[in-house]
Coordinates of C-alpha atoms and ligand atoms in Angstrom, one line a residue:
M1 CA 197.7 -35.3 -53.3
K2 CA 194.8 -32.9 -53.6
P3 CA 195.7 -29.9 -55.7
R4 CA 195.5 -26.6 -53.9
P5 CA 193.7 -23.9 -55.8
L6 CA 195.9 -21.3 -57.3
A7 CA 194.0 -19.2 -59.8
R8 CA 190.3 -18.8 -59.9
T9 CA 188.6 -19.2 -63.3
G10 CA 188.4 -16.0 -65.2
K11 CA 190.9 -14.2 -63.1
P12 CA 194.5 -13.4 -64.1
L13 CA 196.9 -16.3 -63.9
F14 CA 198.4 -15.2 -60.6
P15 CA 196.0 -12.8 -58.9
E16 CA 197.3 -10.9 -55.9
A17 CA 200.4 -13.1 -56.3
P18 CA 203.8 -12.4 -54.8
L19 CA 206.2 -10.5 -56.8
E20 CA 207.9 -13.4 -58.6
Q21 CA 204.5 -14.9 -59.7
R22 CA 203.3 -11.5 -61.0
A23 CA 206.5 -11.1 -62.8
V24 CA 206.0 -14.5 -64.5
T25 CA 202.6 -13.2 -65.8
G26 CA 204.3 -10.1 -67.2
A27 CA 207.1 -12.2 -68.5
L28 CA 204.6 -14.5 -70.2
L29 CA 203.0 -11.6 -72.1
T30 CA 206.3 -9.9 -72.9
L31 CA 207.8 -13.1 -74.3
L32 CA 205.8 -12.4 -77.4
E33 CA 207.6 -9.2 -77.9
Q34 CA 211.0 -10.5 -77.2
S35 CA 213.7 -11.5 -79.6
S36 CA 212.1 -11.8 -83.0
A37 CA 215.0 -14.0 -83.9
M38 CA 213.7 -16.7 -81.4
P39 CA 212.3 -19.4 -83.7
A40 CA 209.6 -20.5 -81.2
T41 CA 205.9 -20.8 -81.5
L42 CA 203.5 -19.1 -79.1
S43 CA 202.6 -22.3 -77.4
T44 CA 206.4 -23.1 -76.9
R45 CA 206.8 -19.7 -75.3
V46 CA 203.9 -20.1 -73.0
S47 CA 205.0 -23.6 -71.9
R48 CA 208.6 -22.3 -71.4
A49 CA 207.3 -19.5 -69.1
I50 CA 205.2 -22.0 -67.0
R51 CA 208.1 -24.5 -66.9
M52 CA 210.4 -21.7 -65.6
A53 CA 207.9 -20.7 -63.0
I54 CA 207.9 -24.3 -61.8
L55 CA 211.6 -24.7 -61.8
N56 CA 212.3 -21.4 -60.0
G57 CA 209.8 -22.2 -57.3
S58 CA 207.1 -19.6 -58.2
L59 CA 204.7 -22.5 -58.8
H60 CA 204.7 -25.4 -56.4
H61 CA 203.9 -29.1 -56.4
G62 CA 200.1 -29.2 -56.1
D63 CA 199.3 -25.7 -57.4
R64 CA 196.3 -25.7 -59.7
L65 CA 196.5 -23.9 -63.0
P66 CA 193.5 -22.2 -64.7
S67 CA 191.5 -24.0 -67.3
T68 CA 192.7 -23.6 -70.9
R69 CA 189.8 -21.4 -71.5
S70 CA 190.8 -19.0 -68.6
L71 CA 194.5 -19.1 -69.6
A72 CA 193.5 -18.2 -73.2
A73 CA 191.4 -15.3 -72.0
D74 CA 194.0 -14.0 -69.5
L75 CA 196.8 -14.1 -72.1
S76 CA 194.7 -13.2 -75.1
I77 CA 195.8 -16.4 -76.9
S78 CA 193.7 -19.0 -78.6
R79 CA 192.4 -21.9 -76.6
S80 CA 194.3 -24.4 -78.8
T81 CA 197.6 -22.6 -78.1
A82 CA 196.9 -22.9 -74.3
E83 CA 195.9 -26.5 -74.8
S84 CA 199.1 -27.4 -76.7
A85 CA 201.3 -25.6 -74.0
Y86 CA 199.7 -27.6 -71.3
A87 CA 199.9 -30.8 -73.3
Q88 CA 203.6 -30.3 -73.8
L89 CA 204.2 -29.8 -70.1
E90 CA 202.1 -32.8 -69.3
D91 CA 204.2 -34.8 -71.7
E92 CA 207.4 -33.6 -69.9
G93 CA 205.9 -34.5 -66.6
F94 CA 205.7 -31.0 -65.2
L95 CA 201.9 -30.9 -65.1
G96 CA 199.2 -33.5 -64.3
R97 CA 195.7 -33.3 -65.6
S98 CA 192.6 -35.2 -64.5
V99 CA 188.9 -34.8 -64.7
G100 CA 187.7 -33.2 -61.4
N101 CA 191.2 -31.9 -60.4
G102 CA 191.9 -29.9 -63.6
T103 CA 195.5 -29.1 -64.3
Y104 CA 198.0 -29.0 -61.5
V105 CA 201.8 -28.9 -60.9
N106 CA 203.5 -32.3 -60.4
A107 CA 206.6 -32.8 -58.3
V108 CA 209.4 -31.6 -60.6
P109 CA 210.2 -34.7 -62.7
A110 CA 213.4 -36.5 -62.4
R111 CA 213.6 -36.9 -66.2
T112 CA 215.4 -33.9 -67.4
T113 CA 215.2 -32.6 -71.0
P114 CA 218.3 -31.2 -72.7
E115 CA 216.9 -27.7 -72.4
R116 CA 216.4 -28.0 -68.7
K117 CA 220.0 -29.3 -68.2
K118 CA 221.3 -26.1 -69.6
S119 CA 219.2 -23.9 -67.3
I120 CA 220.6 -22.3 -64.1
T121 CA 217.1 -22.4 -62.7
D122 CA 217.5 -26.2 -62.4
D123 CA 219.5 -25.4 -59.2
P124 CA 217.3 -23.0 -57.2
G125 CA 220.2 -22.3 -54.8
A126 CA 222.5 -21.1 -57.7
L127 CA 221.0 -17.6 -57.9
S128 CA 220.3 -15.0 -55.1
L129 CA 216.8 -14.0 -54.5
R130 CA 217.4 -10.9 -56.5
G131 CA 219.0 -13.0 -59.3
R132 CA 215.9 -15.3 -59.4
R133 CA 213.6 -12.3 -59.6
I134 CA 215.7 -10.9 -62.6
D135 CA 215.8 -14.3 -64.2
A136 CA 212.0 -14.7 -63.9
M137 CA 211.4 -11.3 -65.4
G138 CA 213.7 -11.9 -68.3
A139 CA 215.9 -9.6 -70.3
C140 CA 214.9 -6.0 -71.4
V141 CA 215.0 -6.3 -75.1
D142 CA 215.4 -3.4 -77.5
P143 CA 215.0 -3.5 -81.3
R144 CA 218.3 -4.2 -83.1
E145 CA 217.1 -3.3 -86.5
T146 CA 214.7 -0.8 -88.1
R147 CA 211.4 -2.4 -89.0
A148 CA 207.7 -1.7 -89.0
F149 CA 206.5 -1.0 -86.3
S150 CA 209.2 -1.4 -83.6
A151 CA 208.7 1.3 -81.0
G152 CA 211.0 4.0 -79.8
M153 CA 213.6 4.1 -82.5
P154 CA 215.0 7.3 -84.0
A155 CA 215.6 7.8 -87.7
L156 CA 219.2 6.6 -87.9
E157 CA 219.6 7.3 -91.6
S158 CA 219.1 11.0 -90.9
F159 CA 221.8 11.3 -88.3
P160 CA 224.6 13.6 -89.5
L161 CA 227.3 10.9 -89.5
P162 CA 229.9 13.1 -91.5
T163 CA 229.7 15.8 -88.7
W164 CA 230.1 13.1 -86.0
Q165 CA 233.1 11.6 -87.9
R166 CA 234.7 15.0 -88.2
L167 CA 234.3 15.8 -84.5
L168 CA 235.5 12.3 -83.5
A169 CA 238.7 12.7 -85.6
R170 CA 239.3 16.2 -84.2
R171 CA 239.0 15.0 -80.6
L172 CA 241.3 12.1 -81.2
R173 CA 243.8 14.4 -82.8
Q174 CA 243.7 16.9 -79.9
D175 CA 243.3 14.7 -76.8
G176 CA 243.8 11.2 -78.1
E177 CA 245.9 9.8 -75.3
Q178 CA 244.1 11.6 -72.5
L179 CA 240.8 10.1 -73.7
L180 CA 242.2 6.6 -73.4
H181 CA 242.5 7.0 -69.6
Y182 CA 239.9 6.2 -66.9
G183 CA 237.6 9.2 -66.8
D184 CA 235.7 11.3 -64.2
Q185 CA 233.2 8.9 -62.5
Q186 CA 230.5 11.6 -62.5
G187 CA 231.0 12.4 -66.1
L188 CA 233.2 14.7 -68.3
P189 CA 232.8 18.2 -66.8
E190 CA 232.3 19.7 -70.3
L191 CA 229.5 17.4 -71.0
R192 CA 227.8 18.0 -67.7
E193 CA 228.0 21.7 -68.3
A194 CA 226.5 21.3 -71.8
I195 CA 223.7 19.1 -70.4
A196 CA 222.9 21.5 -67.5
S197 CA 222.6 24.5 -69.9
Y198 CA 220.5 22.5 -72.4
L199 CA 218.1 21.4 -69.6
A200 CA 217.8 25.0 -68.3
L201 CA 217.0 26.3 -71.7
S202 CA 214.8 23.6 -73.1
R203 CA 213.3 21.8 -70.1
G204 CA 213.1 24.3 -67.3
V205 CA 215.3 22.1 -65.2
D206 CA 217.2 24.3 -62.7
C207 CA 220.4 22.5 -61.8
D208 CA 224.1 23.1 -61.8
P209 CA 226.6 20.7 -63.6
G210 CA 227.6 19.4 -60.2
Q211 CA 224.2 17.7 -59.9
V212 CA 224.4 15.9 -63.3
I213 CA 225.7 12.4 -63.3
V214 CA 226.5 11.0 -66.8
L215 CA 225.5 7.4 -67.3
T216 CA 225.2 4.8 -70.0
S217 CA 221.4 4.7 -70.3
S218 CA 218.1 5.6 -68.7
Q219 CA 218.0 1.9 -67.7
Q220 CA 221.3 2.3 -65.8
A221 CA 219.8 5.4 -64.1
L222 CA 216.8 3.3 -63.0
V223 CA 219.0 0.6 -61.6
L224 CA 221.2 3.2 -59.8
V225 CA 218.1 4.8 -58.3
S226 CA 216.8 1.4 -57.1
M227 CA 220.2 0.5 -55.7
M228 CA 220.6 3.8 -53.8
L229 CA 217.0 4.6 -52.7
L230 CA 214.9 1.4 -52.4
D231 CA 214.9 -1.4 -49.8
G232 CA 212.9 -4.6 -50.1
G233 CA 209.2 -4.0 -49.6
D234 CA 209.3 -0.2 -50.3
K235 CA 206.3 0.9 -52.2
V236 CA 206.6 2.6 -55.5
W237 CA 203.8 4.3 -57.4
M238 CA 203.9 3.2 -61.0
E239 CA 201.9 4.4 -64.0
D240 CA 199.8 1.5 -65.2
P241 CA 200.4 0.8 -68.0
G242 CA 204.0 1.8 -67.8
Y243 CA 207.6 1.4 -68.8
R244 CA 208.8 -2.1 -68.4
G245 CA 212.4 -1.1 -67.8
A246 CA 211.3 0.8 -64.7
Q247 CA 209.1 -2.1 -63.5
T248 CA 211.9 -4.6 -63.8
A249 CA 214.6 -2.3 -62.1
F250 CA 212.4 -1.6 -59.1
S251 CA 211.1 -5.2 -58.8
A252 CA 214.6 -6.5 -58.9
A253 CA 215.4 -4.3 -55.8
G254 CA 212.5 -6.1 -54.1
A255 CA 210.2 -3.0 -54.2
Q256 CA 206.4 -3.4 -54.1
L257 CA 205.0 -1.9 -57.2
V258 CA 201.7 0.0 -56.7
P259 CA 199.9 0.2 -60.1
V260 CA 198.2 3.6 -60.5
P261 CA 195.7 4.0 -63.3
I262 CA 196.1 6.7 -66.0
D263 CA 193.5 9.1 -67.4
A264 CA 193.7 12.0 -69.9
D265 CA 195.7 14.0 -67.3
G266 CA 198.2 11.3 -66.6
M267 CA 198.7 9.3 -63.3
R268 CA 195.7 9.6 -61.0
I269 CA 197.5 10.9 -58.0
G270 CA 194.3 10.8 -55.9
L271 CA 194.1 7.0 -56.4
A272 CA 197.8 6.6 -55.6
L273 CA 197.3 8.6 -52.4
S274 CA 194.5 6.3 -51.2
A275 CA 196.3 3.1 -52.3
A276 CA 199.7 3.8 -50.7
P277 CA 199.9 7.2 -49.1
H278 CA 203.3 6.7 -47.6
A279 CA 205.0 5.2 -50.7
R280 CA 208.7 5.7 -50.9
M281 CA 208.8 6.8 -54.5
A282 CA 206.7 7.7 -57.6
Y283 CA 207.9 6.9 -61.1
V284 CA 206.4 9.1 -63.8
T285 CA 206.9 9.9 -67.5
P286 CA 205.1 13.3 -67.3
S287 CA 205.8 15.0 -70.5
H288 CA 204.6 12.1 -72.7
Q289 CA 203.3 9.2 -70.7
Y290 CA 204.9 5.9 -71.8
P291 CA 203.1 4.2 -73.5
L292 CA 199.7 6.0 -73.7
G293 CA 201.1 9.5 -74.6
M294 CA 199.3 12.0 -72.4
T295 CA 200.9 14.8 -70.5
L296 CA 200.7 15.0 -66.7
S297 CA 198.6 18.0 -65.8
L298 CA 200.0 20.9 -63.9
E299 CA 197.6 20.3 -61.0
R300 CA 198.7 16.7 -60.6
R301 CA 202.4 17.8 -60.9
L302 CA 201.8 20.1 -58.0
Q303 CA 200.0 17.4 -56.0
L304 CA 202.8 15.0 -56.6
I305 CA 205.4 17.5 -55.4
E306 CA 203.3 18.4 -52.3
W307 CA 203.0 14.6 -51.5
A308 CA 206.8 14.1 -51.9
R309 CA 207.5 17.1 -49.6
R310 CA 205.1 15.9 -47.0
E311 CA 206.2 12.3 -47.0
K312 CA 209.9 12.9 -47.8
S313 CA 209.3 10.6 -50.8
W314 CA 211.2 10.7 -54.1
I315 CA 209.8 11.5 -57.6
V316 CA 211.6 9.8 -60.4
E317 CA 210.9 11.9 -63.6
D318 CA 211.8 9.9 -66.8
D319 CA 211.8 12.6 -69.5
Y320 CA 212.9 10.0 -72.2
D321 CA 211.5 11.7 -75.4
S322 CA 210.2 15.1 -74.3
E323 CA 212.1 16.8 -77.1
F324 CA 209.6 15.5 -79.6
H325 CA 206.4 17.4 -79.2
Y326 CA 204.9 18.3 -82.5
D327 CA 201.9 20.5 -82.0
S328 CA 203.1 22.7 -79.1
R329 CA 206.0 23.3 -76.9
P330 CA 206.5 20.5 -74.3
V331 CA 205.4 21.3 -70.8
A332 CA 208.4 22.2 -68.5
A333 CA 209.8 19.4 -66.4
I334 CA 208.5 18.7 -62.8
H335 CA 212.0 19.2 -61.7
G336 CA 211.7 22.9 -62.4
L337 CA 208.6 23.2 -60.2
D338 CA 210.0 21.4 -57.2
R339 CA 211.5 23.7 -54.5
H340 CA 212.1 20.9 -52.0
E341 CA 214.8 18.8 -53.9
R342 CA 212.6 15.6 -54.1
V343 CA 213.0 15.0 -57.9
L344 CA 215.5 12.8 -59.7
Y345 CA 215.4 13.7 -63.3
I346 CA 216.4 11.1 -66.0
G347 CA 217.2 12.0 -69.6
T348 CA 218.7 9.9 -72.4
F349 CA 220.5 10.5 -75.7
S350 CA 219.2 7.2 -77.1
K351 CA 216.3 8.9 -78.8
V352 CA 217.6 12.4 -79.6
M353 CA 220.9 11.1 -80.9
F354 CA 221.2 7.3 -81.5
P355 CA 220.8 4.3 -79.1
G356 CA 224.3 3.0 -79.7
I357 CA 225.8 6.2 -78.2
R358 CA 225.0 4.7 -74.7
V359 CA 225.0 8.1 -73.0
A360 CA 222.2 9.2 -70.6
Y361 CA 222.1 11.3 -67.4
L362 CA 220.6 11.6 -64.0
V363 CA 220.1 15.0 -62.2
V364 CA 220.0 14.4 -58.5
P365 CA 219.4 16.6 -55.4
R366 CA 222.7 18.1 -54.1
T367 CA 222.5 16.0 -51.0
L368 CA 222.5 12.7 -53.0
V369 CA 225.4 13.5 -55.4
K370 CA 228.2 12.0 -53.4
A371 CA 226.4 8.7 -52.6
F372 CA 225.1 8.3 -56.2
V373 CA 228.6 8.9 -57.7
A374 CA 229.9 6.2 -55.4
G375 CA 227.1 3.9 -56.4
R376 CA 227.7 4.6 -60.1
S377 CA 231.4 3.8 -59.7
Q378 CA 230.4 0.4 -58.4
I379 CA 228.3 -0.4 -61.5
D380 CA 230.8 0.3 -64.2
G381 CA 233.1 3.2 -63.3
H382 CA 232.1 5.7 -65.9
T383 CA 230.8 6.2 -69.5
S384 CA 233.4 6.2 -72.3
P385 CA 235.4 9.5 -72.2
L386 CA 235.7 9.6 -76.0
M387 CA 231.9 9.4 -76.6
Q388 CA 231.3 12.0 -73.9
A389 CA 233.9 14.4 -75.4
V390 CA 232.5 14.1 -78.9
L391 CA 229.0 14.6 -77.6
A392 CA 230.0 17.7 -75.7
D393 CA 231.5 19.1 -78.9
F394 CA 228.3 18.2 -80.9
M395 CA 226.3 20.1 -78.3
N396 CA 228.6 23.1 -77.9
D397 CA 229.1 23.6 -81.6
G398 CA 225.3 23.9 -82.2
H399 CA 224.8 20.6 -84.0
F400 CA 222.6 19.2 -81.3
M401 CA 219.9 21.8 -81.4
A402 CA 219.9 21.8 -85.2
H403 CA 219.6 18.0 -85.3
L404 CA 216.7 18.2 -82.9
R405 CA 214.9 20.8 -85.0
R406 CA 215.3 18.7 -88.1
M407 CA 214.2 15.5 -86.4
R408 CA 211.1 17.2 -84.9
E409 CA 210.0 18.2 -88.5
L410 CA 210.8 14.8 -89.9
Y411 CA 208.9 12.9 -87.1
R412 CA 205.9 15.2 -87.3
A413 CA 205.6 14.4 -91.0
R414 CA 206.1 10.7 -90.4
R415 CA 203.5 10.8 -87.6
D416 CA 201.0 12.4 -90.0
I417 CA 201.6 9.7 -92.7
F418 CA 201.4 7.0 -90.1
L419 CA 198.0 8.2 -88.9
E420 CA 196.7 8.6 -92.5
E421 CA 197.8 5.1 -93.4
L422 CA 196.5 3.6 -90.2
H423 CA 193.2 5.2 -90.8
R424 CA 193.1 3.8 -94.4
H425 CA 194.3 0.3 -93.7
A426 CA 193.4 -0.4 -90.1
G427 CA 190.8 2.2 -89.2
R428 CA 188.1 -0.4 -88.5
T429 CA 190.3 -2.3 -86.1
L430 CA 192.7 0.1 -84.4
L431 CA 192.1 3.4 -82.6
P432 CA 195.3 5.5 -82.2
Q433 CA 195.4 7.4 -78.9
P434 CA 195.9 11.2 -79.2
M435 CA 199.6 11.8 -79.7
A436 CA 201.1 15.3 -79.3
G437 CA 204.6 13.9 -79.5
G438 CA 206.9 10.9 -79.1
L439 CA 208.3 8.3 -81.4
Q440 CA 205.4 5.8 -81.1
A441 CA 201.6 5.7 -80.8
A442 CA 199.5 3.5 -78.6
C443 CA 196.8 2.0 -80.9
L444 CA 193.9 0.3 -79.1
L445 CA 192.0 -2.6 -80.6
K446 CA 188.4 -1.4 -81.1
E447 CA 187.0 -4.9 -80.4
P448 CA 188.0 -5.8 -76.9
S449 CA 187.6 -9.5 -77.8
S450 CA 190.3 -9.3 -80.5
H451 CA 193.3 -11.5 -79.6
D452 CA 196.2 -9.0 -79.4
A453 CA 198.8 -11.7 -78.8
G454 CA 197.6 -13.8 -81.7
I455 CA 197.6 -10.8 -84.1
A456 CA 201.1 -9.9 -82.9
L457 CA 202.3 -13.4 -83.6
R458 CA 200.9 -13.5 -87.1
A459 CA 202.2 -10.0 -87.8
R460 CA 205.7 -11.2 -86.7
E461 CA 205.5 -14.1 -89.1
A462 CA 204.8 -11.4 -91.8
G463 CA 207.9 -9.5 -90.6
I464 CA 206.1 -6.8 -88.6
D465 CA 206.6 -6.0 -85.0
L466 CA 203.5 -5.1 -82.9
P467 CA 204.7 -4.6 -79.3
L468 CA 201.8 -5.5 -77.0
L469 CA 200.2 -2.9 -74.9
S470 CA 198.8 -5.5 -72.5
G471 CA 202.3 -6.6 -71.6
L472 CA 203.0 -3.2 -70.0
Y473 CA 200.2 -3.5 -67.4
L474 CA 200.9 -4.4 -63.8
G475 CA 197.3 -4.6 -62.6
P476 CA 194.5 -6.8 -63.9
Q477 CA 192.6 -4.0 -65.7
K478 CA 194.1 -3.9 -69.2
Q479 CA 193.5 -2.2 -72.5
H480 CA 194.4 -4.3 -75.5
G481 CA 196.3 -2.9 -78.5
F482 CA 199.8 -2.2 -79.7
V483 CA 202.6 0.4 -79.1
M484 CA 203.5 1.2 -82.7
G485 CA 206.7 3.0 -83.7
F486 CA 206.7 5.3 -86.7
S487 CA 209.7 7.7 -86.3
A488 CA 212.4 5.4 -87.8
L489 CA 210.3 4.5 -90.8
T490 CA 210.4 6.2 -94.2
P491 CA 207.0 7.0 -95.7
A492 CA 207.5 4.1 -98.1
S493 CA 208.1 1.6 -95.2
I494 CA 205.1 3.0 -93.2
R495 CA 202.9 2.4 -96.3
E496 CA 204.3 -1.1 -97.0
G497 CA 204.0 -2.1 -93.3
M498 CA 200.4 -1.0 -93.2
R499 CA 199.6 -2.8 -96.4
R500 CA 201.0 -6.1 -95.0
L501 CA 199.3 -5.6 -91.7
A502 CA 195.8 -4.9 -93.1
P503 CA 194.9 -8.5 -94.1
I504 CA 196.1 -9.8 -90.7
L505 CA 193.8 -7.4 -88.9
R506 CA 191.0 -8.2 -91.3
S507 CA 191.3 -11.9 -90.8
D508 CA 191.2 -11.5 -87.0
R509 CA 187.9 -9.5 -87.4
V510 CA 186.2 -12.3 -89.3
R511 CA 187.4 -15.1 -86.9
Ligands
PLP601 C1 210.0 5.5 -70.8 C2 211.4 5.2 -71.3 N1 212.5 5.5 -70.7 C3 213.7 5.2 -71.1 C4 213.9 4.5 -72.4 C5 215.2 4.0 -72.9 O1 216.3 4.8 -72.7 P1 217.7 4.1 -72.7 O2 218.1 3.5 -74.0 O3 218.6 5.3 -72.3 O4 217.7 3.1 -71.6 C6 212.7 4.2 -73.1 C7 212.9 3.5 -74.4 O5 212.0 3.1 -75.1 C8 211.5 4.5 -72.6 O6 210.4 4.2 -73.3

């Protein structure tokens, strides 16, 4: 059979591809970032992703794959890695290769390997379409330990555990049995009140506690938003690069993601308006764009609100780490500027308290509260009443604001040390983007030809995490570099991490 062309040479692996195929490209890149415990080589990970794309039907019998040269360029890996991934799949019978026809997908081989026997994707009918999309995108993975330079982690050693312990014991003494019951599906009223006052005071969010829904995480908020507001094929404006948790939640719902480039003022609303004027939703991280770090300008905020009013579209404002601005006060939330109830505001305690707390919140327009609480009750009922009660006390007794102030000082100092050390050890290779706040910095590779994935792999072998910036893009135009966390690292571990990273970056330069 004559192979049908799939990817043109020099273009991304799955150009203008349907959702599942684009998701595979993203999954391929993010595999490098996932589970550092996974003892697999880069070529094994690449071959596994291609194998999965074949098994779940994203790649078909006869589809032609790019040359090893193109694959290597698209994924920023070395050509020998691409070659060994293809050779492995040829060995297993998934791919055929011939002079003239290049590399193409074979009929799925009858011979099954032990790994394939274990996989649900062997039976394409086993999962729903939604399940297959989720399976192809893979798990959202968060760092489980503190190490250089995992992104987005707070300084857990500085959390006031004795205070938390005291408040926990007090609550259990006072309301022990009550807190063992099922709780309010919308969230503990005391905590909703504490959140609403905090938001009014610190973020300019004008809401009453009746609009606050307490959830387990921002991720859950994104899933709930998708479940309640998106139908298959709905268009969503997405910052590009952007937060992968949002990309996967909306994609799982069958939405069509519209990548919108970013400049120094944040999402380019003008481009979004021409690409998809009637989109159903826009997802933004306006106070501190994830991952590049800029603030969405006031003019663009107003443009966004005006568009949402006109089109009756929704703005999802993810304010995940706005509390940490180091050089000036953070700009007030879009929510406070909107007079038309088009904004859904997401906040999380993962960064300002600790990720294990599993408490976040969503502020919704009044008209949506009832439906959203019903939706939330279907996912998992409610968040732990005990955690909510202790958190409410922590906020009401003044510990929360004090903790925030201390952490802001600590992170500012760590950011300064991080930048100094980066300049000293990696200044010839990496260019940190301006960072007024946040827990991580996007650091671009100065030489566009540098292999970000290869560097990340070698860094991982040396015990250093370098989350890839390129894995966060939806569109083909990518910048290459790393999203490097600093907030959880003591000055000594920042220095030690940079010292170990320097020779890896140097050896890439001389390749
Ligand atoms: C933009 C953004 N939103 C949300 C989160 C995570 O919040 P949660 O742990 O509540 O899901 C992160 C974590 O890095 C993030 O970068």
